Coordinates of N, CA, C and O in Angstrom, one line a residue:
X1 N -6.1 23.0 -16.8 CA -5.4 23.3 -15.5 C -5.3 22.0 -14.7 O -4.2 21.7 -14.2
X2 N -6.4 21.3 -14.5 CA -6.1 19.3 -13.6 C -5.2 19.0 -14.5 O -4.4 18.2 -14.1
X3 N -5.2 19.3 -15.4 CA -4.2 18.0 -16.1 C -2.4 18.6 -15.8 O -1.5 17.9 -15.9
X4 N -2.4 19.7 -15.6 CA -1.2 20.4 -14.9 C -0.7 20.1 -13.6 O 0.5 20.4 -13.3
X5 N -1.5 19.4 -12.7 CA -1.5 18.3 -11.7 C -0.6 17.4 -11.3 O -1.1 16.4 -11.8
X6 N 0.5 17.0 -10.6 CA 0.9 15.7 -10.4 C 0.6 14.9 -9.6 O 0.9 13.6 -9.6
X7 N -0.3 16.1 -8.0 CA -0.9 15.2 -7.2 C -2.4 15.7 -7.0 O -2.8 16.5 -7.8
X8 N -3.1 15.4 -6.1 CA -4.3 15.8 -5.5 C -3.9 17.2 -5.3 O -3.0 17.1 -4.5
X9 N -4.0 18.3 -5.6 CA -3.6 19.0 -5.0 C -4.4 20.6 -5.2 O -4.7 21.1 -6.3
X10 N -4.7 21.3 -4.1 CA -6.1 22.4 -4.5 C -5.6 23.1 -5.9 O -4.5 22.8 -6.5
X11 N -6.4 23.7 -6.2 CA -6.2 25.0 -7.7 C -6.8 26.2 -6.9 O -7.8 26.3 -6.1
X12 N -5.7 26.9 -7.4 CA -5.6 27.9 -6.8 C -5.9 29.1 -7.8 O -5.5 29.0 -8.9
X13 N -6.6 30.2 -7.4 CA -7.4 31.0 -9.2 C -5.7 31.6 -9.7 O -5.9 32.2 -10.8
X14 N -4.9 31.6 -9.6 CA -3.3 32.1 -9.9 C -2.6 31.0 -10.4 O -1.5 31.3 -11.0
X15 N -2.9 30.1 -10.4 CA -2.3 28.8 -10.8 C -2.0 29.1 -12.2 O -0.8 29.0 -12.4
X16 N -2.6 29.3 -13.0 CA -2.2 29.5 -14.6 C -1.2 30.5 -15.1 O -0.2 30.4 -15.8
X17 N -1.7 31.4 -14.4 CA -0.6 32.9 -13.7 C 0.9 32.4 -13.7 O 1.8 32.7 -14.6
X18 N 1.1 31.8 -12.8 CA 2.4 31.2 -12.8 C 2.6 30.0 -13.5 O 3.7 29.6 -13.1
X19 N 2.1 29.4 -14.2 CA 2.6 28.1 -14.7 C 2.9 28.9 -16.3 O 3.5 28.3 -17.2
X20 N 2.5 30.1 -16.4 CA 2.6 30.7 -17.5 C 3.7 31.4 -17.3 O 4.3 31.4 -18.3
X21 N 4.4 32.2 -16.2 CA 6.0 32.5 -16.2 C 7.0 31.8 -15.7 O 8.1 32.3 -15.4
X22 N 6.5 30.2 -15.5 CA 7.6 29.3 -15.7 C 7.7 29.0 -17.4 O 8.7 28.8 -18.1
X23 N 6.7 29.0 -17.7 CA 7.3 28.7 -18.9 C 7.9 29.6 -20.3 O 8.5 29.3 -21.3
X24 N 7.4 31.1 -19.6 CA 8.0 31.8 -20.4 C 9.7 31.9 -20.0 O 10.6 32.2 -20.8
X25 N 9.9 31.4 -18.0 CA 11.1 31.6 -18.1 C 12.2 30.6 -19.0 O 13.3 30.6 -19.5
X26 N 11.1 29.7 -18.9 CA 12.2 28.5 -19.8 C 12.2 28.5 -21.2 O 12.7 27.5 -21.7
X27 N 11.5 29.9 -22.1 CA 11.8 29.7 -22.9 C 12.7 31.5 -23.5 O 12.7 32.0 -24.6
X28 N 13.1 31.8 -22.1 CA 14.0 32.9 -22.1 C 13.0 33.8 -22.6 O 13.4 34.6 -23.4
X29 N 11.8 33.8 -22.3 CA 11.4 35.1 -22.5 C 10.4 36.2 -21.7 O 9.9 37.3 -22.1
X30 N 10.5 35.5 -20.6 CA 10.4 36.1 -19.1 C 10.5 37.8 -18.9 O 9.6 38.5 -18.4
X31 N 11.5 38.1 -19.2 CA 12.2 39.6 -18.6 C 12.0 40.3 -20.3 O 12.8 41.2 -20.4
X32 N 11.1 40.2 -21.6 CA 10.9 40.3 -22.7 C 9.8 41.7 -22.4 O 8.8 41.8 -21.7
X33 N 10.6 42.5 -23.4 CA 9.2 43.2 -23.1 C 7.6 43.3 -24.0 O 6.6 43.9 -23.6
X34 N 7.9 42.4 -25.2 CA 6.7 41.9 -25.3 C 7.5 40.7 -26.2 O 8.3 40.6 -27.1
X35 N 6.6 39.8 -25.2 CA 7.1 38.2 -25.5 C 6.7 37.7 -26.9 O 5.8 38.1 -27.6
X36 N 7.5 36.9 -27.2 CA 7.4 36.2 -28.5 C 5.9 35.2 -28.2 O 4.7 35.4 -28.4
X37 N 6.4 34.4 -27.8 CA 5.2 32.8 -27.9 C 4.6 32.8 -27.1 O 4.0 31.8 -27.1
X38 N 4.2 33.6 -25.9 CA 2.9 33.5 -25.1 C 2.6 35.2 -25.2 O 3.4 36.0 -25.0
X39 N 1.5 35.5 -25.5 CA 1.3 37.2 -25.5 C -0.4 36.7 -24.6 O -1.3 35.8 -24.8
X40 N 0.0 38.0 -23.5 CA -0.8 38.1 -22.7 C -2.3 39.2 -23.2 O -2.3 40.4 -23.5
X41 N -3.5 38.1 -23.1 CA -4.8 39.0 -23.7 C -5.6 39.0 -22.5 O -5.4 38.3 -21.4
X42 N -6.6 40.0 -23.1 CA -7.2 40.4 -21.6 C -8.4 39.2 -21.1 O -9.0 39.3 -20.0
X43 N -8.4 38.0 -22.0 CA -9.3 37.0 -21.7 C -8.4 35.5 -20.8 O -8.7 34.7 -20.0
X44 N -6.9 36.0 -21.7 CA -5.9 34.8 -21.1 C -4.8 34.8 -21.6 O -4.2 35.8 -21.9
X45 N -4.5 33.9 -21.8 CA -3.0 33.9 -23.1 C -3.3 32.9 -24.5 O -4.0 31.9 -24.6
X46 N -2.6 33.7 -25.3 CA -2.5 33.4 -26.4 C -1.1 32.9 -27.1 O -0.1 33.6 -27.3
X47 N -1.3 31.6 -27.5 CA 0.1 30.8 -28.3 C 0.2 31.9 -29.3 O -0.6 31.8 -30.3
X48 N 1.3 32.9 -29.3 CA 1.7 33.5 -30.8 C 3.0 33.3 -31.6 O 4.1 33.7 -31.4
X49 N 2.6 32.6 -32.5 CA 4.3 32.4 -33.4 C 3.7 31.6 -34.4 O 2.9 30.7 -34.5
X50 N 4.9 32.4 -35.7 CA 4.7 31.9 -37.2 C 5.4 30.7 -36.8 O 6.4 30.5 -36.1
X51 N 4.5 29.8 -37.5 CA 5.6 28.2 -37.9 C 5.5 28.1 -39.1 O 4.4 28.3 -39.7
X52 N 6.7 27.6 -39.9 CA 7.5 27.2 -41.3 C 7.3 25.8 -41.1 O 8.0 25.1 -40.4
X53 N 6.3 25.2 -41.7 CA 5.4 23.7 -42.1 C 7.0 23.1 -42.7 O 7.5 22.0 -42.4
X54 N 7.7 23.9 -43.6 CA 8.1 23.5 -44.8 C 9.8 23.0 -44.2 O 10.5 22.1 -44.6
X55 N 10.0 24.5 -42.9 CA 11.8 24.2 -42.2 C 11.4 22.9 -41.6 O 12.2 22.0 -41.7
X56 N 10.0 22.6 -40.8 CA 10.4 21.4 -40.3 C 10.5 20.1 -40.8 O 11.1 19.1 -40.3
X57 N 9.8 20.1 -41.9 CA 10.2 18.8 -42.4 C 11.4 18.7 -42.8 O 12.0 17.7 -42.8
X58 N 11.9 19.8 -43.3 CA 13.3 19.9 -43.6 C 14.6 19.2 -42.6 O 15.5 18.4 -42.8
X59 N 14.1 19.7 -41.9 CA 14.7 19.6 -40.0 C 14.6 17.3 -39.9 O 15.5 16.4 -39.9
X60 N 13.6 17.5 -39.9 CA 13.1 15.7 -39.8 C 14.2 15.2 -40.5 O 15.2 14.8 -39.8
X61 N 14.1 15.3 -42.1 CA 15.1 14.8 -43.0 C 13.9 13.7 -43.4 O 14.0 12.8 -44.2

């Protein structure tokens, strides 16, 4: 969460709260009724999503 920081600036216990539906808004999936890549657990959030090792190298070239 400091490292989410750009200045001195207090932390607030919600701070993660929302740094977590900015990012779901930017990854359109905000208004989801159960989100793809951040799924909310009762400890915190959890990164969820299959990754294909094999499309991205593909992708690279």
């Amino acid at each position: 969460l400091m490292a989410t920081r750009v200045y001195d600036q207090e932390v607030y216990y919600r701070s993660i709260d929302v740094l977590i539906v900015r990012l779901r808004r930017k990854l359109g999936q905000d208004k989801a009724p159960r989100p793809q890549y951040i799924r909310t657990e009762r400890e915190g959030y959890v990164f969820d999503s299959v990754v294909n090792i094999e499309e991205l190298r593909t992708r690279r070239g």
